[in-house]
């Protein structure tokens, strides 16, 4: 197990995060700082450096509190180890869950787009849509042909009516239209009879005869009535045909618009590609979703397995424990008895140290005692180069005084006293 090392176990149990969890669970105010000091860890059994059995205890004011804190520590430690063991697998599982959610969203969006296409085209596939469009186109083409024939007939009839009305044609409108009106037919028959009677009178009478003039007058009256009625009838026919032609043209325009829309739908190259693309996306997203779900199940199994691999078995539940031995404070007499030898040793050491240090301070009294003269002052320490020059000067002065003393000793008995005086002064300078 990855956490079986004794040092790692101690770090895990005494870690700030674990102790903080226990403190939060127990409601401790110091965030577990005191609790960390009261935790005792004792390996009971080890195999090849790996701890197989561990004893954990917590010191507290009483047994119940110790049992409570120990139980909380052990339970939180088990949970913490399981979380650490499964943390890597949990990250993988969470990542796969995010991918599954994204794949589910893409799958739903593609299915919605396919349903929208099917609703717009009222078909489940492109083939069904093309079949419905072809049937509709055939119906509209038949209607268009029929309307075109109707428009052509109406235009022809209207042209003939206008020619007859303007006098460019002598064909009666009822013959052109295939219709017959009794009033006009009777008037035409009266005109024909009056003309026939006038022709018969021309065979018998002359132009200046009363009979011819009377018949001509009658014929004019009948023809005037006939022409007025004929003009009114022709105008009504023209208006009727113009209205019919307008309706036919409007219907033809509507049919042409329907055909254009149908032909636009019939050209479903892009629609076919769009639906095929949506269907391919749907298949791809379904495969991706199924694959991710399989990986997610495997990740969840691996996560549970990692939790089991990091599981810890509790062999013995925490008990109330035993009172810890209190440290007795020694009495005053015992403390004095123990401290007296140490005080003697310390005092003896101080005396030796002071005696050693005071030896250098006795130089001046010793000099005074040896010379039997008081020391009024001392020459301060000079730099090395000046000290060397001073030594050279003193040596030169000594040599001169030695020479002078030798001359005085040979010529005068007082030279000894002067020489001793000079010698004493020189000794004093050297000592200082």
PDB file of C-alpha atoms in Angstrom, residues 118-397:
ATOM      1  CA  UNK A 118     -38.692  16.600 -40.983  1.00  0.00           C
ATOM      2  CA  UNK A 119     -41.421  18.961 -39.755  1.00  0.00           C
ATOM      3  CA  UNK A 120     -40.572  21.569 -42.394  1.00  0.00           C
ATOM      4  CA  UNK A 121     -40.596  19.039 -45.241  1.00  0.00           C
ATOM      5  CA  UNK A 122     -43.368  16.857 -43.765  1.00  0.00           C
ATOM      6  CA  UNK A 123     -41.307  13.744 -44.399  1.00  0.00           C
ATOM      7  CA  UNK A 124     -38.997  11.472 -42.503  1.00  0.00           C
ATOM      8  CA  UNK A 125     -36.370  11.296 -45.251  1.00  0.00           C
ATOM      9  CA  UNK A 126     -35.268  13.074 -48.416  1.00  0.00           C
ATOM     10  CA  UNK A 127     -36.819  10.352 -50.621  1.00  0.00           C
ATOM     11  CA  UNK A 128     -40.244  10.823 -49.075  1.00  0.00           C
ATOM     12  CA  UNK A 129     -39.884  14.579 -49.389  1.00  0.00           C
ATOM     13  CA  UNK A 130     -38.934  14.246 -53.073  1.00  0.00           C
ATOM     14  CA  UNK A 131     -41.914  11.969 -53.762  1.00  0.00           C
ATOM     15  CA  UNK A 132     -44.331  14.413 -52.142  1.00  0.00           C
ATOM     16  CA  UNK A 133     -42.734  17.315 -54.005  1.00  0.00           C
ATOM     17  CA  UNK A 134     -42.996  15.458 -57.335  1.00  0.00           C
ATOM     18  CA  UNK A 135     -46.703  14.730 -56.812  1.00  0.00           C
ATOM     19  CA  UNK A 136     -47.364  18.330 -55.913  1.00  0.00           C
ATOM     20  CA  UNK A 137     -45.417  19.539 -58.929  1.00  0.00           C
ATOM     21  CA  UNK A 138     -47.417  17.314 -61.282  1.00  0.00           C
ATOM     22  CA  UNK A 139     -50.671  18.655 -59.878  1.00  0.00           C
ATOM     23  CA  UNK A 140     -49.532  22.241 -60.272  1.00  0.00           C
ATOM     24  CA  UNK A 141     -48.276  21.573 -63.806  1.00  0.00           C
ATOM     25  CA  UNK A 142     -51.683  20.173 -64.783  1.00  0.00           C
ATOM     26  CA  UNK A 143     -53.393  23.205 -63.265  1.00  0.00           C
ATOM     27  CA  UNK A 144     -50.997  25.503 -65.088  1.00  0.00           C
ATOM     28  CA  UNK A 145     -51.630  23.842 -68.445  1.00  0.00           C
ATOM     29  CA  UNK A 146     -55.362  24.061 -67.917  1.00  0.00           C
ATOM     30  CA  UNK A 147     -55.151  27.711 -66.928  1.00  0.00           C
ATOM     31  CA  UNK A 148     -52.876  28.513 -69.854  1.00  0.00           C
ATOM     32  CA  UNK A 149     -55.384  26.971 -72.265  1.00  0.00           C
ATOM     33  CA  UNK A 150     -58.187  28.889 -70.590  1.00  0.00           C
ATOM     34  CA  UNK A 151     -56.239  32.150 -70.800  1.00  0.00           C
ATOM     35  CA  UNK A 152     -55.433  31.544 -74.462  1.00  0.00           C
ATOM     36  CA  UNK A 153     -59.113  30.849 -75.279  1.00  0.00           C
ATOM     37  CA  UNK A 154     -60.269  33.904 -73.377  1.00  0.00           C
ATOM     38  CA  UNK A 155     -57.753  36.109 -75.117  1.00  0.00           C
ATOM     39  CA  UNK A 156     -58.801  34.754 -78.539  1.00  0.00           C
ATOM     40  CA  UNK A 157     -62.477  35.272 -77.825  1.00  0.00           C
ATOM     41  CA  UNK A 158     -61.802  38.733 -76.442  1.00  0.00           C
ATOM     42  CA  UNK A 159     -59.822  39.654 -79.558  1.00  0.00           C
ATOM     43  CA  UNK A 160     -62.626  38.464 -81.846  1.00  0.00           C
ATOM     44  CA  UNK A 161     -65.167  40.399 -79.803  1.00  0.00           C
ATOM     45  CA  UNK A 162     -63.064  43.545 -80.039  1.00  0.00           C
ATOM     46  CA  UNK A 163     -62.629  43.026 -83.806  1.00  0.00           C
ATOM     47  CA  UNK A 164     -66.366  42.609 -84.226  1.00  0.00           C
ATOM     48  CA  UNK A 165     -67.057  45.614 -82.023  1.00  0.00           C
ATOM     49  CA  UNK A 166     -64.671  47.781 -84.035  1.00  0.00           C
ATOM     50  CA  UNK A 167     -66.052  46.538 -87.338  1.00  0.00           C
ATOM     51  CA  UNK A 168     -62.932  44.664 -88.410  1.00  0.00           C
ATOM     52  CA  UNK A 169     -64.902  41.405 -88.397  1.00  0.00           C
ATOM     53  CA  UNK A 170     -68.451  40.557 -89.406  1.00  0.00           C
ATOM     54  CA  UNK A 171     -68.691  37.360 -87.399  1.00  0.00           C
ATOM     55  CA  UNK A 172     -71.525  37.603 -84.840  1.00  0.00           C
ATOM     56  CA  UNK A 173     -70.398  37.215 -81.214  1.00  0.00           C
ATOM     57  CA  UNK A 174     -72.827  34.401 -80.466  1.00  0.00           C
ATOM     58  CA  UNK A 175     -71.310  32.370 -83.292  1.00  0.00           C
ATOM     59  CA  UNK A 176     -67.799  32.993 -81.901  1.00  0.00           C
ATOM     60  CA  UNK A 177     -68.717  32.211 -78.328  1.00  0.00           C
ATOM     61  CA  UNK A 178     -70.930  29.285 -79.121  1.00  0.00           C
ATOM     62  CA  UNK A 179     -73.718  31.028 -77.254  1.00  0.00           C
ATOM     63  CA  UNK A 180     -77.064  32.228 -78.532  1.00  0.00           C
ATOM     64  CA  UNK A 181     -79.330  34.822 -77.078  1.00  0.00           C
ATOM     65  CA  UNK A 182     -82.973  34.763 -78.150  1.00  0.00           C
ATOM     66  CA  UNK A 183     -83.411  38.538 -78.299  1.00  0.00           C
ATOM     67  CA  UNK A 184     -80.561  39.082 -80.728  1.00  0.00           C
ATOM     68  CA  UNK A 185     -81.558  36.049 -82.764  1.00  0.00           C
ATOM     69  CA  UNK A 186     -85.089  37.357 -83.163  1.00  0.00           C
ATOM     70  CA  UNK A 187     -83.847  40.805 -84.099  1.00  0.00           C
ATOM     71  CA  UNK A 188     -81.445  39.314 -86.604  1.00  0.00           C
ATOM     72  CA  UNK A 189     -84.254  37.246 -88.051  1.00  0.00           C
ATOM     73  CA  UNK A 190     -86.440  40.382 -88.322  1.00  0.00           C
ATOM     74  CA  UNK A 191     -83.637  42.228 -90.074  1.00  0.00           C
ATOM     75  CA  UNK A 192     -83.228  39.316 -92.484  1.00  0.00           C
ATOM     76  CA  UNK A 193     -86.945  39.237 -93.210  1.00  0.00           C
ATOM     77  CA  UNK A 194     -87.111  42.994 -93.773  1.00  0.00           C
ATOM     78  CA  UNK A 195     -84.149  42.824 -96.115  1.00  0.00           C
ATOM     79  CA  UNK A 196     -85.731  39.941 -98.020  1.00  0.00           C
ATOM     80  CA  UNK A 197     -88.992  41.844 -98.337  1.00  0.00           C
ATOM     81  CA  UNK A 198     -87.120  44.943 -99.571  1.00  0.00           C
ATOM     82  CA  UNK A 199     -85.408  42.838-102.183  1.00  0.00           C
ATOM     83  CA  UNK A 200     -88.731  41.472-103.355  1.00  0.00           C
ATOM     84  CA  UNK A 201     -90.157  45.009-103.583  1.00  0.00           C
ATOM     85  CA  UNK A 202     -87.145  46.109-105.683  1.00  0.00           C
ATOM     86  CA  UNK A 203     -88.112  43.496-108.200  1.00  0.00           C
ATOM     87  CA  UNK A 204     -91.597  44.984-108.505  1.00  0.00           C
ATOM     88  CA  UNK A 205     -91.247  48.665-107.709  1.00  0.00           C
ATOM     89  CA  UNK A 206     -88.767  51.392-108.410  1.00  0.00           C
ATOM     90  CA  UNK A 207     -86.672  53.270-105.932  1.00  0.00           C
ATOM     91  CA  UNK A 208     -89.012  56.253-105.886  1.00  0.00           C
ATOM     92  CA  UNK A 209     -92.045  54.177-105.060  1.00  0.00           C
ATOM     93  CA  UNK A 210     -93.857  54.524-101.800  1.00  0.00           C
ATOM     94  CA  UNK A 211     -93.510  50.820-100.996  1.00  0.00           C
ATOM     95  CA  UNK A 212     -89.706  50.895-101.377  1.00  0.00           C
ATOM     96  CA  UNK A 213     -89.311  53.947 -99.198  1.00  0.00           C
ATOM     97  CA  UNK A 214     -91.627  52.504 -96.527  1.00  0.00           C
ATOM     98  CA  UNK A 215     -89.794  49.194 -96.485  1.00  0.00           C
ATOM     99  CA  UNK A 216     -86.443  50.948 -96.335  1.00  0.00           C
ATOM    100  CA  UNK A 217     -87.629  52.934 -93.342  1.00  0.00           C
ATOM    101  CA  UNK A 218     -88.805  49.782 -91.570  1.00  0.00           C
ATOM    102  CA  UNK A 219     -85.513  48.058 -92.316  1.00  0.00           C
ATOM    103  CA  UNK A 220     -83.581  51.003 -90.860  1.00  0.00           C
ATOM    104  CA  UNK A 221     -85.634  50.922 -87.680  1.00  0.00           C
ATOM    105  CA  UNK A 222     -85.142  47.160 -87.232  1.00  0.00           C
ATOM    106  CA  UNK A 223     -81.390  47.399 -88.016  1.00  0.00           C
ATOM    107  CA  UNK A 224     -80.985  50.297 -85.538  1.00  0.00           C
ATOM    108  CA  UNK A 225     -82.633  48.306 -82.773  1.00  0.00           C
ATOM    109  CA  UNK A 226     -80.549  45.268 -83.701  1.00  0.00           C
ATOM    110  CA  UNK A 227     -77.274  47.217 -83.767  1.00  0.00           C
ATOM    111  CA  UNK A 228     -77.919  48.850 -80.378  1.00  0.00           C
ATOM    112  CA  UNK A 229     -78.762  45.510 -78.813  1.00  0.00           C
ATOM    113  CA  UNK A 230     -75.788  43.909 -80.509  1.00  0.00           C
ATOM    114  CA  UNK A 231     -73.389  46.607 -79.216  1.00  0.00           C
ATOM    115  CA  UNK A 232     -74.693  46.229 -75.670  1.00  0.00           C
ATOM    116  CA  UNK A 233     -74.377  42.474 -75.873  1.00  0.00           C
ATOM    117  CA  UNK A 234     -70.845  42.673 -77.278  1.00  0.00           C
ATOM    118  CA  UNK A 235     -69.793  45.109 -74.513  1.00  0.00           C
ATOM    119  CA  UNK A 236     -71.189  42.764 -71.864  1.00  0.00           C
ATOM    120  CA  UNK A 237     -69.328  39.849 -73.475  1.00  0.00           C
ATOM    121  CA  UNK A 238     -66.102  41.852 -73.550  1.00  0.00           C
ATOM    122  CA  UNK A 239     -66.423  42.829 -69.868  1.00  0.00           C
ATOM    123  CA  UNK A 240     -67.249  39.257 -68.913  1.00  0.00           C
ATOM    124  CA  UNK A 241     -64.288  37.855 -70.809  1.00  0.00           C
ATOM    125  CA  UNK A 242     -61.957  40.498 -69.406  1.00  0.00           C
ATOM    126  CA  UNK A 243     -63.019  39.581 -65.856  1.00  0.00           C
ATOM    127  CA  UNK A 244     -62.596  35.882 -66.606  1.00  0.00           C
ATOM    128  CA  UNK A 245     -59.205  36.567 -68.164  1.00  0.00           C
ATOM    129  CA  UNK A 246     -58.118  38.524 -65.078  1.00  0.00           C
ATOM    130  CA  UNK A 247     -59.152  35.688 -62.771  1.00  0.00           C
ATOM    131  CA  UNK A 248     -57.413  33.150 -64.974  1.00  0.00           C
ATOM    132  CA  UNK A 249     -54.211  35.211 -65.033  1.00  0.00           C
ATOM    133  CA  UNK A 250     -54.303  35.587 -61.226  1.00  0.00           C
ATOM    134  CA  UNK A 251     -54.807  31.843 -60.815  1.00  0.00           C
ATOM    135  CA  UNK A 252     -51.980  31.213 -63.284  1.00  0.00           C
ATOM    136  CA  UNK A 253     -49.713  33.524 -61.308  1.00  0.00           C
ATOM    137  CA  UNK A 254     -50.578  31.682 -58.098  1.00  0.00           C
ATOM    138  CA  UNK A 255     -49.851  28.360 -59.754  1.00  0.00           C
ATOM    139  CA  UNK A 256     -46.539  29.700 -61.080  1.00  0.00           C
ATOM    140  CA  UNK A 257     -45.596  30.807 -57.557  1.00  0.00           C
ATOM    141  CA  UNK A 258     -46.485  27.385 -56.189  1.00  0.00           C
ATOM    142  CA  UNK A 259     -44.437  25.734 -58.917  1.00  0.00           C
ATOM    143  CA  UNK A 260     -41.464  27.957 -58.166  1.00  0.00           C
ATOM    144  CA  UNK A 261     -41.640  27.047 -54.485  1.00  0.00           C
ATOM    145  CA  UNK A 262     -42.048  23.362 -55.265  1.00  0.00           C
ATOM    146  CA  UNK A 263     -39.157  23.438 -57.718  1.00  0.00           C
ATOM    147  CA  UNK A 264     -37.073  25.189 -55.100  1.00  0.00           C
ATOM    148  CA  UNK A 265     -37.874  22.399 -52.680  1.00  0.00           C
ATOM    149  CA  UNK A 266     -37.282  19.861 -55.414  1.00  0.00           C
ATOM    150  CA  UNK A 267     -33.744  21.121 -55.781  1.00  0.00           C
ATOM    151  CA  UNK A 268     -32.795  19.498 -52.477  1.00  0.00           C
ATOM    152  CA  UNK A 269     -29.132  19.033 -53.207  1.00  0.00           C
ATOM    153  CA  UNK A 270     -28.264  21.229 -50.250  1.00  0.00           C
ATOM    154  CA  UNK A 271     -31.196  19.836 -48.270  1.00  0.00           C
ATOM    155  CA  UNK A 272     -30.022  16.308 -48.966  1.00  0.00           C
ATOM    156  CA  UNK A 273     -26.514  17.241 -47.911  1.00  0.00           C
ATOM    157  CA  UNK A 274     -27.845  18.990 -44.822  1.00  0.00           C
ATOM    158  CA  UNK A 275     -29.939  16.026 -43.745  1.00  0.00           C
ATOM    159  CA  UNK A 276     -27.142  13.586 -44.560  1.00  0.00           C
ATOM    160  CA  UNK A 277     -24.716  15.715 -42.560  1.00  0.00           C
ATOM    161  CA  UNK A 278     -27.125  15.824 -39.631  1.00  0.00           C
ATOM    162  CA  UNK A 279     -27.594  12.060 -39.810  1.00  0.00           C
ATOM    163  CA  UNK A 280     -23.827  11.506 -39.900  1.00  0.00           C
ATOM    164  CA  UNK A 281     -23.408  13.842 -36.949  1.00  0.00           C
ATOM    165  CA  UNK A 282     -26.125  11.976 -35.099  1.00  0.00           C
ATOM    166  CA  UNK A 283     -24.410   8.630 -35.711  1.00  0.00           C
ATOM    167  CA  UNK A 284     -21.019  10.069 -34.715  1.00  0.00           C
ATOM    168  CA  UNK A 285     -22.396  11.672 -31.555  1.00  0.00           C
ATOM    169  CA  UNK A 286     -24.189   8.448 -30.625  1.00  0.00           C
ATOM    170  CA  UNK A 287     -20.976   6.427 -31.023  1.00  0.00           C
ATOM    171  CA  UNK A 288     -19.019   9.047 -29.090  1.00  0.00           C
ATOM    172  CA  UNK A 289     -21.643   9.136 -26.347  1.00  0.00           C
ATOM    173  CA  UNK A 290     -21.705   5.347 -26.018  1.00  0.00           C
ATOM    174  CA  UNK A 291     -17.898   5.185 -25.952  1.00  0.00           C
ATOM    175  CA  UNK A 292     -17.680   7.895 -23.289  1.00  0.00           C
ATOM    176  CA  UNK A 293     -20.339   6.190 -21.195  1.00  0.00           C
ATOM    177  CA  UNK A 294     -18.337   2.945 -21.358  1.00  0.00           C
ATOM    178  CA  UNK A 295     -15.182   4.778 -20.272  1.00  0.00           C
ATOM    179  CA  UNK A 296     -17.121   6.527 -17.513  1.00  0.00           C
ATOM    180  CA  UNK A 297     -18.367   3.217 -16.123  1.00  0.00           C
ATOM    181  CA  UNK A 298     -14.804   1.862 -16.192  1.00  0.00           C
ATOM    182  CA  UNK A 299     -13.522   4.997 -14.433  1.00  0.00           C
ATOM    183  CA  UNK A 300     -16.165   4.647 -11.726  1.00  0.00           C
ATOM    184  CA  UNK A 301     -15.218   1.004 -11.216  1.00  0.00           C
ATOM    185  CA  UNK A 302     -11.530   1.980 -11.039  1.00  0.00           C
ATOM    186  CA  UNK A 303     -12.369   4.711  -8.533  1.00  0.00           C
ATOM    187  CA  UNK A 304     -14.232   2.282  -6.307  1.00  0.00           C
ATOM    188  CA  UNK A 305     -11.358  -0.174  -6.647  1.00  0.00           C
ATOM    189  CA  UNK A 306      -8.878   2.502  -5.612  1.00  0.00           C
ATOM    190  CA  UNK A 307     -10.999   3.252  -2.561  1.00  0.00           C
ATOM    191  CA  UNK A 308     -10.941  -0.434  -1.629  1.00  0.00           C
ATOM    192  CA  UNK A 309      -7.183  -0.620  -2.198  1.00  0.00           C
ATOM    193  CA  UNK A 310      -6.742   2.261   0.243  1.00  0.00           C
ATOM    194  CA  UNK A 311      -9.165   0.857   2.781  1.00  0.00           C
ATOM    195  CA  UNK A 312      -8.123   0.434   6.398  1.00  0.00           C
ATOM    196  CA  UNK A 313      -9.534  -2.161   8.750  1.00  0.00           C
ATOM    197  CA  UNK A 314     -10.112  -1.290  12.398  1.00  0.00           C
ATOM    198  CA  UNK A 315      -9.146  -4.283  14.501  1.00  0.00           C
ATOM    199  CA  UNK A 316     -10.006  -2.719  17.847  1.00  0.00           C
ATOM    200  CA  UNK A 317     -12.412   0.135  18.454  1.00  0.00           C
ATOM    201  CA  UNK A 318     -11.124   3.058  20.541  1.00  0.00           C
ATOM    202  CA  UNK A 319     -11.665   2.630  24.256  1.00  0.00           C
ATOM    203  CA  UNK A 320     -11.669   5.084  27.131  1.00  0.00           C
ATOM    204  CA  UNK A 321      -8.039   4.252  27.938  1.00  0.00           C
ATOM    205  CA  UNK A 322      -6.244   4.617  31.237  1.00  0.00           C
ATOM    206  CA  UNK A 323      -5.272   7.754  33.164  1.00  0.00           C
ATOM    207  CA  UNK A 324      -1.820   8.935  32.257  1.00  0.00           C
ATOM    208  CA  UNK A 325       0.810   9.159  35.060  1.00  0.00           C
ATOM    209  CA  UNK A 326       1.074  12.695  36.416  1.00  0.00           C
ATOM    210  CA  UNK A 327       4.546  14.192  36.706  1.00  0.00           C
ATOM    211  CA  UNK A 328       5.215  14.909  40.419  1.00  0.00           C
ATOM    212  CA  UNK A 329       6.783  18.242  41.263  1.00  0.00           C
ATOM    213  CA  UNK A 330       9.715  17.774  43.709  1.00  0.00           C
ATOM    214  CA  UNK A 331       9.558  19.418  47.135  1.00  0.00           C
ATOM    215  CA  UNK A 332      11.582  22.495  48.101  1.00  0.00           C
ATOM    216  CA  UNK A 333      13.989  20.517  50.299  1.00  0.00           C
ATOM    217  CA  UNK A 334      14.616  18.027  47.519  1.00  0.00           C
ATOM    218  CA  UNK A 335      15.203  20.812  45.042  1.00  0.00           C
ATOM    219  CA  UNK A 336      17.681  22.464  47.462  1.00  0.00           C
ATOM    220  CA  UNK A 337      19.443  19.162  48.017  1.00  0.00           C
ATOM    221  CA  UNK A 338      19.763  18.593  44.297  1.00  0.00           C
ATOM    222  CA  UNK A 339      20.780  22.209  43.532  1.00  0.00           C
ATOM    223  CA  UNK A 340      23.427  22.596  46.265  1.00  0.00           C
ATOM    224  CA  UNK A 341      26.143  20.436  44.607  1.00  0.00           C
ATOM    225  CA  UNK A 342      25.563  22.216  41.315  1.00  0.00           C
ATOM    226  CA  UNK A 343      25.940  25.577  43.061  1.00  0.00           C
ATOM    227  CA  UNK A 344      29.249  24.485  44.632  1.00  0.00           C
ATOM    228  CA  UNK A 345      30.591  23.308  41.316  1.00  0.00           C
ATOM    229  CA  UNK A 346      29.501  26.538  39.661  1.00  0.00           C
ATOM    230  CA  UNK A 347      31.107  28.696  42.417  1.00  0.00           C
ATOM    231  CA  UNK A 348      34.383  26.763  42.236  1.00  0.00           C
ATOM    232  CA  UNK A 349      34.471  27.233  38.490  1.00  0.00           C
ATOM    233  CA  UNK A 350      33.871  30.968  38.853  1.00  0.00           C
ATOM    234  CA  UNK A 351      36.696  31.264  41.393  1.00  0.00           C
ATOM    235  CA  UNK A 352      39.152  29.483  39.129  1.00  0.00           C
ATOM    236  CA  UNK A 353      38.124  31.629  36.212  1.00  0.00           C
ATOM    237  CA  UNK A 354      38.516  34.852  38.198  1.00  0.00           C
ATOM    238  CA  UNK A 355      41.904  33.771  39.468  1.00  0.00           C
ATOM    239  CA  UNK A 356      43.038  33.048  35.958  1.00  0.00           C
ATOM    240  CA  UNK A 357      41.744  36.321  34.613  1.00  0.00           C
ATOM    241  CA  UNK A 358      43.151  38.455  37.472  1.00  0.00           C
ATOM    242  CA  UNK A 359      46.729  37.281  36.859  1.00  0.00           C
ATOM    243  CA  UNK A 360      47.087  39.686  33.941  1.00  0.00           C
ATOM    244  CA  UNK A 361      45.827  42.524  36.093  1.00  0.00           C
ATOM    245  CA  UNK A 362      48.586  41.982  38.673  1.00  0.00           C
ATOM    246  CA  UNK A 363      51.390  42.988  36.296  1.00  0.00           C
ATOM    247  CA  UNK A 364      51.444  46.622  37.437  1.00  0.00           C
ATOM    248  CA  UNK A 365      51.696  45.865  41.226  1.00  0.00           C
ATOM    249  CA  UNK A 366      54.454  43.327  40.550  1.00  0.00           C
ATOM    250  CA  UNK A 367      56.462  45.878  38.607  1.00  0.00           C
ATOM    251  CA  UNK A 368      56.088  48.435  41.369  1.00  0.00           C
ATOM    252  CA  UNK A 369      57.134  45.842  43.932  1.00  0.00           C
ATOM    253  CA  UNK A 370      60.157  44.770  41.902  1.00  0.00           C
ATOM    254  CA  UNK A 371      61.395  48.320  41.227  1.00  0.00           C
ATOM    255  CA  UNK A 372      60.288  49.729  44.570  1.00  0.00           C
ATOM    256  CA  UNK A 373      58.946  52.706  42.614  1.00  0.00           C
ATOM    257  CA  UNK A 374      55.392  53.795  41.886  1.00  0.00           C
ATOM    258  CA  UNK A 375      54.245  53.753  38.279  1.00  0.00           C
ATOM    259  CA  UNK A 376      52.899  57.135  37.388  1.00  0.00           C
ATOM    260  CA  UNK A 377      51.785  56.272  33.842  1.00  0.00           C
ATOM    261  CA  UNK A 378      52.299  53.980  30.900  1.00  0.00           C
ATOM    262  CA  UNK A 379      53.193  54.591  27.319  1.00  0.00           C
ATOM    263  CA  UNK A 380      50.276  53.922  25.007  1.00  0.00           C
ATOM    264  CA  UNK A 381      50.616  51.312  22.305  1.00  0.00           C
ATOM    265  CA  UNK A 382      52.155  52.649  19.145  1.00  0.00           C
ATOM    266  CA  UNK A 383      51.668  51.476  15.595  1.00  0.00           C
ATOM    267  CA  UNK A 384      54.067  48.802  14.423  1.00  0.00           C
ATOM    268  CA  UNK A 385      56.138  51.071  12.184  1.00  0.00           C
ATOM    269  CA  UNK A 386      56.527  53.736  14.902  1.00  0.00           C
ATOM    270  CA  UNK A 387      57.308  51.051  17.467  1.00  0.00           C
ATOM    271  CA  UNK A 388      60.091  49.722  15.249  1.00  0.00           C
ATOM    272  CA  UNK A 389      61.538  53.215  14.783  1.00  0.00           C
ATOM    273  CA  UNK A 390      61.287  53.796  18.548  1.00  0.00           C
ATOM    274  CA  UNK A 391      63.129  50.557  19.226  1.00  0.00           C
ATOM    275  CA  UNK A 392      65.881  51.580  16.820  1.00  0.00           C
ATOM    276  CA  UNK A 393      66.190  54.967  18.533  1.00  0.00           C
ATOM    277  CA  UNK A 394      66.347  53.315  21.960  1.00  0.00           C
ATOM    278  CA  UNK A 395      69.014  50.915  20.802  1.00  0.00           C
ATOM    279  CA  UNK A 396      71.050  53.802  19.420  1.00  0.00           C
ATOM    280  CA  UNK A 397      70.615  55.774  22.669  1.00  0.00           C
TER     281      UNK A 397
END
